């Protein structure tokens, strides 16, 4: 492989000599048209900066090695395209926001696509700009570094109108972090082996569609945001939480598939409380629509707490979870809408008129469950005569029943499956 060492300028900063980013035109670019340039195969050492609108396409085998310092590539002009580059070994200073590609505020309309990035800091940092497109990039962090000390795969700060589509991130801290950014579209990204797969903070009016998280410590961490559309996503083999909703309002959570969320460690991360293995955790979240989701084979199907009320929860499937529902509040909640509830794999009721709906309500929790949540040490007496007596009294004298979740119209079949057909009369 040919090597083209970059001409490195030195700056004196805080008593230390550091390499200064140089103009991208210092590289042996070959013209392909007006403002269109091609970088030949080879290894190029240093940090580079784009200060004018252009399209840069890297040939296969073109590698930019930042030599462990700063940003491999900084975009500081509008309408820039960077495509097909291999970016490696940029800096690991998270305070300085070291990234493989750093988009400054002037980088409106930038396109970063089909690049390969391997390094310890942030993959792509987008800072206070708008209408950027990040598509098809492959980003990998350094698994030898503690996850808290890695950068995020893609980080948006104060960004609007971004399209983040078809990227892959693994071994970074969070896969995609959206901070104080509105009106963005995330679709078809694959996020694996991370802390949070997708992390929203103070970000409104955005779409999260058809993404996949796998083996993270929380698949989708949605926090302090409103008017989100979260649909068609998958969470597979994540730990602690599949979908976490913390102070989410006026949002739509539909057609998502969450499975095999398991108890796990928090990795020393104080932002994640406990290791409960919850497919869906709703904390202090109101006025949301949660419909047609599938929550399966997890330690806990759904946990609602901290005033999470006035949510529309119907048409979901809770299948094979060790515990289906945990609800801690003082108000009864009805989880059916317009005469249709949810599917519960442990429902033991019947359907005498074959309309596809159970004839008796599904009530997943009782006073004994609340006692166990409040005093976990009581689990030692789970199968004792005293506990069995409490459950019997509760059934015989329902007047003492505590507030809880009730699904008055549970589905007898998984949503999308037709109800059992009524028996046909003989024709002869």
Tab-separated table of C-alpha atoms in Angstrom:
chain	number	residue	atom	x	y	z
A	1	UNK	CA	0.000	0.000	0.000
A	2	UNK	CA	1.377	3.452	-0.929
A	3	UNK	CA	1.826	5.940	1.921
A	4	UNK	CA	1.367	9.697	1.539
A	5	UNK	CA	2.427	11.307	4.850
A	6	UNK	CA	0.510	14.523	5.478
A	7	UNK	CA	2.481	17.699	6.050
A	8	UNK	CA	1.864	18.214	9.762
A	9	UNK	CA	1.796	21.727	11.271
A	10	UNK	CA	2.365	22.037	14.998
A	11	UNK	CA	0.432	24.195	17.455
A	12	UNK	CA	1.479	24.978	20.975
A	13	UNK	CA	-1.574	24.536	23.202
A	14	UNK	CA	-1.539	24.257	26.988
A	15	UNK	CA	2.142	23.554	26.856
A	16	UNK	CA	1.780	20.556	24.546
A	17	UNK	CA	2.487	20.256	20.841
A	18	UNK	CA	-0.492	19.009	18.905
A	19	UNK	CA	-1.062	18.276	15.233
A	20	UNK	CA	-3.166	20.883	13.409
A	21	UNK	CA	-5.806	19.850	10.910
A	22	UNK	CA	-4.735	20.662	7.369
A	23	UNK	CA	-6.766	21.394	4.290
A	24	UNK	CA	-8.215	18.428	2.455
A	25	UNK	CA	-6.629	19.856	-0.706
A	26	UNK	CA	-3.220	18.847	0.670
A	27	UNK	CA	-4.144	15.283	-0.237
A	28	UNK	CA	-3.462	14.022	-3.804
A	29	UNK	CA	-7.066	14.481	-4.924
A	30	UNK	CA	-8.013	13.740	-8.499
A	31	UNK	CA	-10.725	15.763	-10.198
A	32	UNK	CA	-13.870	13.994	-11.402
A	33	UNK	CA	-15.870	17.087	-12.315
A	34	UNK	CA	-16.808	20.463	-10.928
A	35	UNK	CA	-16.197	20.340	-7.151
A	36	UNK	CA	-15.996	16.549	-7.376
A	37	UNK	CA	-12.830	14.859	-6.194
A	38	UNK	CA	-11.533	11.327	-5.801
A	39	UNK	CA	-8.974	10.189	-3.218
A	40	UNK	CA	-6.809	7.345	-4.588
A	41	UNK	CA	-6.059	4.209	-2.585
A	42	UNK	CA	-3.317	4.670	-0.025
A	43	UNK	CA	-2.763	5.504	3.621
A	44	UNK	CA	-2.829	9.184	4.571
A	45	UNK	CA	-1.673	10.237	8.019
A	46	UNK	CA	-3.034	13.265	9.840
A	47	UNK	CA	-6.216	15.251	10.431
A	48	UNK	CA	-7.985	17.019	7.561
A	49	UNK	CA	-10.507	19.829	7.193
A	50	UNK	CA	-12.993	20.676	4.441
A	51	UNK	CA	-13.678	24.433	4.242
A	52	UNK	CA	-15.466	24.642	0.893
A	53	UNK	CA	-18.406	22.881	-0.761
A	54	UNK	CA	-17.249	19.740	-2.556
A	55	UNK	CA	-17.881	16.042	-3.101
A	56	UNK	CA	-15.149	13.683	-1.905
A	57	UNK	CA	-15.202	10.037	-2.945
A	58	UNK	CA	-12.572	7.668	-1.640
A	59	UNK	CA	-11.377	4.755	-3.720
A	60	UNK	CA	-11.400	1.334	-2.041
A	61	UNK	CA	-8.247	1.160	0.048
A	62	UNK	CA	-8.050	4.896	0.758
A	63	UNK	CA	-7.366	5.205	4.498
A	64	UNK	CA	-7.137	8.350	6.637
A	65	UNK	CA	-5.280	7.613	9.878
A	66	UNK	CA	-5.553	10.445	12.408
A	67	UNK	CA	-2.663	9.012	14.457
A	68	UNK	CA	-4.605	9.089	17.724
A	69	UNK	CA	-5.273	12.832	17.739
A	70	UNK	CA	-8.243	15.124	17.114
A	71	UNK	CA	-10.777	14.545	14.357
A	72	UNK	CA	-9.888	12.492	11.316
A	73	UNK	CA	-12.073	14.747	9.182
A	74	UNK	CA	-13.777	18.064	9.996
A	75	UNK	CA	-16.503	19.455	7.736
A	76	UNK	CA	-16.879	23.245	8.026
A	77	UNK	CA	-18.713	24.152	4.822
A	78	UNK	CA	-22.221	23.610	3.428
A	79	UNK	CA	-23.191	21.028	0.819
A	80	UNK	CA	-20.224	18.709	1.384
A	81	UNK	CA	-20.376	14.989	0.543
A	82	UNK	CA	-17.899	12.447	1.962
A	83	UNK	CA	-18.318	8.935	0.596
A	84	UNK	CA	-16.562	5.594	0.863
A	85	UNK	CA	-13.645	6.589	3.105
A	86	UNK	CA	-11.878	4.421	5.691
A	87	UNK	CA	-11.229	6.564	8.794
A	88	UNK	CA	-9.116	5.201	11.635
A	89	UNK	CA	-7.408	5.968	14.905
A	90	UNK	CA	-8.761	9.424	15.716
A	91	UNK	CA	-8.468	10.916	19.208
A	92	UNK	CA	-10.140	9.653	22.370
A	93	UNK	CA	-10.661	12.982	24.178
A	94	UNK	CA	-14.434	13.004	24.751
A	95	UNK	CA	-14.365	16.491	26.285
A	96	UNK	CA	-12.860	17.803	23.044
A	97	UNK	CA	-15.475	15.749	21.127
A	98	UNK	CA	-12.849	13.914	19.053
A	99	UNK	CA	-14.604	12.149	16.173
A	100	UNK	CA	-13.940	10.366	12.930
A	101	UNK	CA	-16.112	12.991	11.223
A	102	UNK	CA	-16.988	16.254	12.980
A	103	UNK	CA	-19.662	18.414	11.351
A	104	UNK	CA	-19.523	22.054	12.431
A	105	UNK	CA	-22.429	24.487	12.355
A	106	UNK	CA	-21.605	25.604	8.804
A	107	UNK	CA	-21.996	22.046	7.484
A	108	UNK	CA	-25.651	22.424	6.471
A	109	UNK	CA	-26.830	19.863	3.960
A	110	UNK	CA	-23.755	17.668	4.432
A	111	UNK	CA	-23.883	14.037	3.277
A	112	UNK	CA	-21.733	11.407	5.012
A	113	UNK	CA	-22.340	8.012	3.474
A	114	UNK	CA	-20.885	4.537	3.144
A	115	UNK	CA	-17.789	5.265	5.215
A	116	UNK	CA	-15.967	2.832	7.516
A	117	UNK	CA	-14.815	4.153	10.896
A	118	UNK	CA	-12.680	2.411	13.532
A	119	UNK	CA	-11.530	4.364	16.601
A	120	UNK	CA	-12.023	5.149	20.301
A	121	UNK	CA	-13.835	8.518	20.282
A	122	UNK	CA	-17.107	9.550	18.647
A	123	UNK	CA	-17.905	8.155	15.229
A	124	UNK	CA	-19.844	11.086	13.741
A	125	UNK	CA	-20.502	14.242	15.779
A	126	UNK	CA	-23.016	16.685	14.276
A	127	UNK	CA	-22.933	20.055	16.041
A	128	UNK	CA	-25.596	22.761	15.770
A	129	UNK	CA	-26.465	22.384	12.103
A	130	UNK	CA	-29.396	21.184	9.983
A	131	UNK	CA	-30.504	18.985	7.110
A	132	UNK	CA	-27.567	16.579	7.167
A	133	UNK	CA	-27.722	13.023	5.824
A	134	UNK	CA	-25.827	10.171	7.508
A	135	UNK	CA	-26.383	6.940	5.615
A	136	UNK	CA	-24.787	3.528	5.318
A	137	UNK	CA	-21.813	4.204	7.608
A	138	UNK	CA	-20.124	1.364	9.534
A	139	UNK	CA	-18.820	2.550	12.923
A	140	UNK	CA	-16.880	0.462	15.413
A	141	UNK	CA	-15.470	1.575	18.767
A	142	UNK	CA	-12.709	0.063	20.847
A	143	UNK	CA	-14.061	-2.799	23.014
A	144	UNK	CA	-10.913	-2.734	25.171
A	145	UNK	CA	-12.063	0.624	26.637
A	146	UNK	CA	-14.819	0.807	29.287
A	147	UNK	CA	-18.080	1.619	27.538
A	148	UNK	CA	-18.504	4.826	29.591
A	149	UNK	CA	-15.170	6.069	28.247
A	150	UNK	CA	-15.967	5.499	24.573
A	151	UNK	CA	-17.631	7.998	22.290
A	152	UNK	CA	-21.095	7.472	20.807
A	153	UNK	CA	-21.410	6.040	17.329
A	154	UNK	CA	-23.470	8.978	16.047
A	155	UNK	CA	-24.095	12.069	18.194
A	156	UNK	CA	-26.501	14.855	17.227
A	157	UNK	CA	-26.449	18.056	19.291
A	158	UNK	CA	-28.861	20.912	18.518
A	159	UNK	CA	-29.547	19.474	15.065
A	160	UNK	CA	-32.738	19.635	13.008
A	161	UNK	CA	-33.833	17.900	9.849
A	162	UNK	CA	-31.220	15.138	9.999
A	163	UNK	CA	-31.711	11.829	8.207
A	164	UNK	CA	-29.831	8.970	9.892
A	165	UNK	CA	-30.488	5.873	7.801
A	166	UNK	CA	-28.969	2.426	7.399
A	167	UNK	CA	-25.935	2.908	9.625
A	168	UNK	CA	-24.301	0.270	11.802
A	169	UNK	CA	-22.676	0.963	15.183
A	170	UNK	CA	-21.077	-1.455	17.619
A	171	UNK	CA	-18.680	-1.306	20.588
A	172	UNK	CA	-19.268	2.435	21.017
A	173	UNK	CA	-20.897	3.902	24.138
A	174	UNK	CA	-24.371	4.593	22.715
A	175	UNK	CA	-25.197	3.721	19.152
A	176	UNK	CA	-27.079	6.930	18.316
A	177	UNK	CA	-27.446	9.788	20.809
A	178	UNK	CA	-29.952	12.549	20.038
A	179	UNK	CA	-29.530	15.585	22.333
A	180	UNK	CA	-31.658	18.749	22.197
A	181	UNK	CA	-32.459	18.068	18.537
A	182	UNK	CA	-35.872	18.240	16.868
A	183	UNK	CA	-37.435	17.020	13.656
A	184	UNK	CA	-35.002	14.211	12.835
A	185	UNK	CA	-35.585	10.878	11.082
A	186	UNK	CA	-33.827	7.653	12.148
A	187	UNK	CA	-34.497	4.535	10.101
A	188	UNK	CA	-33.023	1.121	9.442
A	189	UNK	CA	-29.982	1.424	11.705
A	190	UNK	CA	-28.365	-1.639	13.336
A	191	UNK	CA	-26.992	-1.031	16.844
A	192	UNK	CA	-25.170	-3.831	18.674
A	193	UNK	CA	-23.052	-4.452	21.785
A	194	UNK	CA	-23.534	-1.020	23.341
A	195	UNK	CA	-24.732	0.755	26.476
A	196	UNK	CA	-27.870	2.298	24.908
A	197	UNK	CA	-28.734	1.396	21.357
A	198	UNK	CA	-30.684	4.575	20.689
A	199	UNK	CA	-30.730	7.395	23.256
A	200	UNK	CA	-33.088	10.383	23.101
A	201	UNK	CA	-32.721	13.371	25.457
A	202	UNK	CA	-34.819	16.546	25.086
A	203	UNK	CA	-35.574	15.747	21.451
A	204	UNK	CA	-39.041	16.262	19.980
A	205	UNK	CA	-41.032	15.684	16.795
A	206	UNK	CA	-38.889	12.856	15.456
A	207	UNK	CA	-39.372	9.476	13.777
A	208	UNK	CA	-37.663	6.237	14.857
A	209	UNK	CA	-38.553	3.580	12.292
A	210	UNK	CA	-37.374	0.048	11.577
A	211	UNK	CA	-34.183	0.053	13.648
A	212	UNK	CA	-32.595	-2.974	15.334
A	213	UNK	CA	-30.834	-3.133	18.696
A	214	UNK	CA	-29.086	-6.270	19.888
A	215	UNK	CA	-27.081	-7.131	23.036
A	216	UNK	CA	-27.221	-3.622	24.490
A	217	UNK	CA	-27.807	-2.693	28.136
A	218	UNK	CA	-30.907	-0.773	27.012
A	219	UNK	CA	-32.272	-0.982	23.498
A	220	UNK	CA	-34.255	2.250	23.129
A	221	UNK	CA	-33.757	4.837	25.908
A	222	UNK	CA	-36.373	7.519	25.263
A	223	UNK	CA	-36.107	10.342	27.801
A	224	UNK	CA	-37.567	13.827	28.320
A	225	UNK	CA	-39.046	14.046	24.817
A	226	UNK	CA	-42.450	14.446	23.177
A	227	UNK	CA	-44.163	13.804	19.862
A	228	UNK	CA	-41.979	10.837	18.941
A	229	UNK	CA	-43.109	8.235	16.428
A	230	UNK	CA	-41.440	4.936	17.318
A	231	UNK	CA	-42.637	2.193	14.993
A	232	UNK	CA	-41.473	-1.068	13.468
A	233	UNK	CA	-38.320	-1.355	15.576
A	234	UNK	CA	-36.793	-4.524	17.055
A	235	UNK	CA	-34.994	-5.194	20.333
A	236	UNK	CA	-33.287	-8.584	20.555
A	237	UNK	CA	-31.346	-10.018	23.503
A	238	UNK	CA	-30.915	-6.648	25.190
A	239	UNK	CA	-30.298	-6.421	28.929
A	240	UNK	CA	-32.260	-4.458	31.537
A	241	UNK	CA	-34.727	-2.731	29.171
A	242	UNK	CA	-35.949	-3.223	25.628
A	243	UNK	CA	-37.807	0.102	25.424
A	244	UNK	CA	-37.426	2.590	28.272
A	245	UNK	CA	-39.779	5.598	28.388
A	246	UNK	CA	-38.815	8.271	30.915
A	247	UNK	CA	-41.018	11.375	30.825
A	248	UNK	CA	-42.232	10.740	27.281
A	249	UNK	CA	-45.470	12.506	26.322
A	250	UNK	CA	-47.795	12.644	23.311
A	251	UNK	CA	-45.840	9.959	21.466
A	252	UNK	CA	-46.777	6.918	19.383
A	253	UNK	CA	-45.167	3.556	20.113
A	254	UNK	CA	-46.507	0.997	17.629
A	255	UNK	CA	-45.624	-2.227	15.799
A	256	UNK	CA	-42.362	-2.791	17.678
A	257	UNK	CA	-41.020	-6.264	18.508
A	258	UNK	CA	-39.125	-6.753	21.779
A	259	UNK	CA	-37.884	-10.195	22.789
A	260	UNK	CA	-35.512	-11.922	25.190
A	261	UNK	CA	-34.753	-8.944	27.420
A	262	UNK	CA	-32.800	-10.435	30.268
A	263	UNK	CA	-31.508	-9.551	33.690
A	264	UNK	CA	-28.058	-8.084	33.357
A	265	UNK	CA	-25.451	-5.880	34.929
A	266	UNK	CA	-25.464	-2.105	34.526
A	267	UNK	CA	-21.735	-2.068	33.834
A	268	UNK	CA	-21.192	0.462	36.611
A	269	UNK	CA	-23.494	2.941	34.855
A	270	UNK	CA	-25.444	4.972	37.410
A	271	UNK	CA	-27.937	6.097	34.753
A	272	UNK	CA	-29.400	2.592	34.598
A	273	UNK	CA	-31.220	1.580	37.769
A	274	UNK	CA	-31.247	-2.123	38.479
A	275	UNK	CA	-31.088	-5.041	36.079
A	276	UNK	CA	-34.696	-6.107	35.782
A	277	UNK	CA	-35.014	-7.428	32.252
A	278	UNK	CA	-38.096	-5.356	31.286
A	279	UNK	CA	-39.423	-5.448	27.738
A	280	UNK	CA	-41.163	-2.082	28.272
A	281	UNK	CA	-40.604	0.317	31.168
A	282	UNK	CA	-42.862	3.378	31.419
A	283	UNK	CA	-41.818	5.979	34.001
A	284	UNK	CA	-43.619	9.293	34.465
A	285	UNK	CA	-44.924	9.176	30.882
A	286	UNK	CA	-48.413	10.317	29.881
A	287	UNK	CA	-50.761	10.686	26.901
A	288	UNK	CA	-48.977	8.153	24.696
A	289	UNK	CA	-50.402	5.616	22.258
A	290	UNK	CA	-48.898	2.135	22.750
A	291	UNK	CA	-50.478	-0.291	20.296
A	292	UNK	CA	-49.747	-3.419	18.234
A	293	UNK	CA	-46.400	-4.115	19.892
A	294	UNK	CA	-45.066	-7.595	20.685
A	295	UNK	CA	-43.271	-8.125	24.019
A	296	UNK	CA	-42.009	-11.666	24.441
A	297	UNK	CA	-39.831	-14.049	26.441
A	298	UNK	CA	-38.502	-11.450	28.862
A	299	UNK	CA	-38.187	-11.352	32.633
A	300	UNK	CA	-40.942	-8.705	32.810
A	301	UNK	CA	-43.340	-7.697	30.058
A	302	UNK	CA	-44.286	-4.167	31.123
A	303	UNK	CA	-43.609	-2.032	34.205
A	304	UNK	CA	-45.650	1.130	34.744
A	305	UNK	CA	-44.856	3.537	37.581
A	306	UNK	CA	-44.390	7.138	38.785
A	307	UNK	CA	-47.694	8.563	37.580
A	308	UNK	CA	-47.667	7.028	34.112
A	309	UNK	CA	-51.370	7.452	33.355
A	310	UNK	CA	-53.695	8.327	30.505
A	311	UNK	CA	-51.787	6.165	28.057
A	312	UNK	CA	-53.683	4.271	25.358
A	313	UNK	CA	-52.538	0.626	25.635
A	314	UNK	CA	-54.321	-1.851	23.343
A	315	UNK	CA	-53.712	-4.426	20.660
A	316	UNK	CA	-50.358	-5.461	22.105
A	317	UNK	CA	-49.147	-9.033	22.658
A	318	UNK	CA	-47.458	-10.115	25.894
A	319	UNK	CA	-46.118	-13.600	25.246
A	320	UNK	CA	-44.154	-15.923	27.490
A	321	UNK	CA	-42.781	-13.318	29.881
A	322	UNK	CA	-41.862	-14.581	33.344
A	323	UNK	CA	-44.031	-11.805	34.786
A	324	UNK	CA	-46.396	-9.964	32.502
A	325	UNK	CA	-47.149	-6.739	34.393
A	326	UNK	CA	-45.791	-4.719	37.266
A	327	UNK	CA	-47.922	-1.705	38.129
A	328	UNK	CA	-47.221	0.499	41.126
A	329	UNK	CA	-49.796	3.268	41.557
A	330	UNK	CA	-53.036	4.140	43.345
A	331	UNK	CA	-55.389	4.331	40.388
A	332	UNK	CA	-56.994	1.527	38.381
A	333	UNK	CA	-56.033	1.569	34.708
A	334	UNK	CA	-58.097	0.085	31.914
A	335	UNK	CA	-55.970	-1.391	29.136
A	336	UNK	CA	-58.529	-1.782	26.384
A	337	UNK	CA	-59.791	0.672	23.791
A	338	UNK	CA	-63.128	0.576	21.975
A	339	UNK	CA	-63.859	-2.915	23.239
A	340	UNK	CA	-60.497	-4.465	22.318
A	341	UNK	CA	-57.677	-5.164	24.717
A	342	UNK	CA	-54.350	-6.975	24.515
A	343	UNK	CA	-53.219	-10.570	24.107
A	344	UNK	CA	-51.863	-12.262	27.259
A	345	UNK	CA	-50.331	-15.693	26.906
A	346	UNK	CA	-51.189	-16.555	30.523
A	347	UNK	CA	-54.866	-15.569	30.280
A	348	UNK	CA	-57.039	-18.402	31.616
A	349	UNK	CA	-60.449	-17.057	30.684
A	350	UNK	CA	-62.845	-18.278	28.016
A	351	UNK	CA	-64.682	-17.017	24.944
A	352	UNK	CA	-68.158	-18.557	24.814
A	353	UNK	CA	-69.454	-16.561	21.863
A	354	UNK	CA	-66.289	-16.917	19.741
A	355	UNK	CA	-65.924	-13.195	19.139
A	356	UNK	CA	-62.180	-13.346	19.796
A	357	UNK	CA	-62.465	-11.581	23.155
A	358	UNK	CA	-62.264	-13.077	26.615
A	359	UNK	CA	-65.480	-13.086	28.630
A	360	UNK	CA	-63.768	-12.218	31.930
A	361	UNK	CA	-61.277	-9.399	32.484
A	362	UNK	CA	-57.558	-10.025	32.692
A	363	UNK	CA	-56.175	-8.760	35.997
A	364	UNK	CA	-52.453	-9.534	36.196
A	365	UNK	CA	-51.678	-8.266	39.698
A	366	UNK	CA	-53.287	-8.508	43.115
A	367	UNK	CA	-52.681	-7.364	46.697
A	368	UNK	CA	-50.109	-10.095	47.230
A	369	UNK	CA	-48.078	-8.819	44.271
A	370	UNK	CA	-48.135	-5.302	45.710
A	371	UNK	CA	-47.010	-6.696	49.058
A	372	UNK	CA	-44.078	-8.458	47.383
A	373	UNK	CA	-43.053	-5.303	45.494
A	374	UNK	CA	-43.159	-3.231	48.670
A	375	UNK	CA	-41.438	-5.824	50.883
A	376	UNK	CA	-39.265	-8.088	48.668
A	377	UNK	CA	-38.222	-10.192	51.664
A	378	UNK	CA	-41.788	-11.582	51.776
A	379	UNK	CA	-40.827	-13.712	48.746
A	380	UNK	CA	-39.416	-16.177	51.248
A	381	UNK	CA	-43.041	-16.956	52.195
A	382	UNK	CA	-44.310	-17.173	48.619
A	383	UNK	CA	-45.724	-20.695	48.946
A	384	UNK	CA	-46.678	-20.497	52.607
A	385	UNK	CA	-50.238	-21.025	53.916
A	386	UNK	CA	-50.344	-17.343	54.916
A	387	UNK	CA	-49.823	-16.134	51.352
A	388	UNK	CA	-52.331	-18.627	49.989
A	389	UNK	CA	-54.864	-17.413	52.576
A	390	UNK	CA	-54.364	-13.802	51.491
A	391	UNK	CA	-54.989	-14.721	47.870
A	392	UNK	CA	-58.134	-16.680	48.824
A	393	UNK	CA	-59.541	-13.798	50.902
A	394	UNK	CA	-58.881	-11.438	48.047
A	395	UNK	CA	-60.828	-13.625	45.605
A	396	UNK	CA	-63.767	-14.200	47.957
A	397	UNK	CA	-64.007	-10.584	49.135
A	398	UNK	CA	-63.039	-8.453	46.108
A	399	UNK	CA	-64.081	-5.305	47.975
A	400	UNK	CA	-60.541	-5.147	49.395
A	401	UNK	CA	-58.928	-5.311	45.962
A	402	UNK	CA	-56.233	-2.687	45.422
A	403	UNK	CA	-56.094	-0.492	42.325
A	404	UNK	CA	-54.305	-2.085	39.417
A	405	UNK	CA	-54.337	-2.885	35.726
A	406	UNK	CA	-57.452	-4.370	34.171
A	407	UNK	CA	-57.946	-5.482	30.592
A	408	UNK	CA	-61.720	-5.890	30.259
A	409	UNK	CA	-61.559	-7.264	26.705
A	410	UNK	CA	-58.458	-9.485	26.409
A	411	UNK	CA	-57.707	-10.915	22.993
A	412	UNK	CA	-57.955	-14.675	22.643
A	413	UNK	CA	-55.471	-14.843	19.747
A	414	UNK	CA	-52.326	-12.970	18.836
A	415	UNK	CA	-53.131	-9.708	17.021
A	416	UNK	CA	-53.196	-10.370	13.312
A	417	UNK	CA	-54.389	-13.931	13.769
A	418	UNK	CA	-58.078	-14.553	13.021
A	419	UNK	CA	-60.269	-15.670	15.928
A	420	UNK	CA	-61.343	-19.269	16.039
A	421	UNK	CA	-64.135	-19.809	13.546
A	422	UNK	CA	-67.513	-20.824	15.012
A	423	UNK	CA	-68.500	-24.450	14.459
A	424	UNK	CA	-70.323	-25.090	11.198
A	425	UNK	CA	-73.667	-26.860	11.060
A	426	UNK	CA	-73.723	-30.030	8.992
A	427	UNK	CA	-74.894	-29.421	5.432
A	428	UNK	CA	-76.547	-32.804	5.088
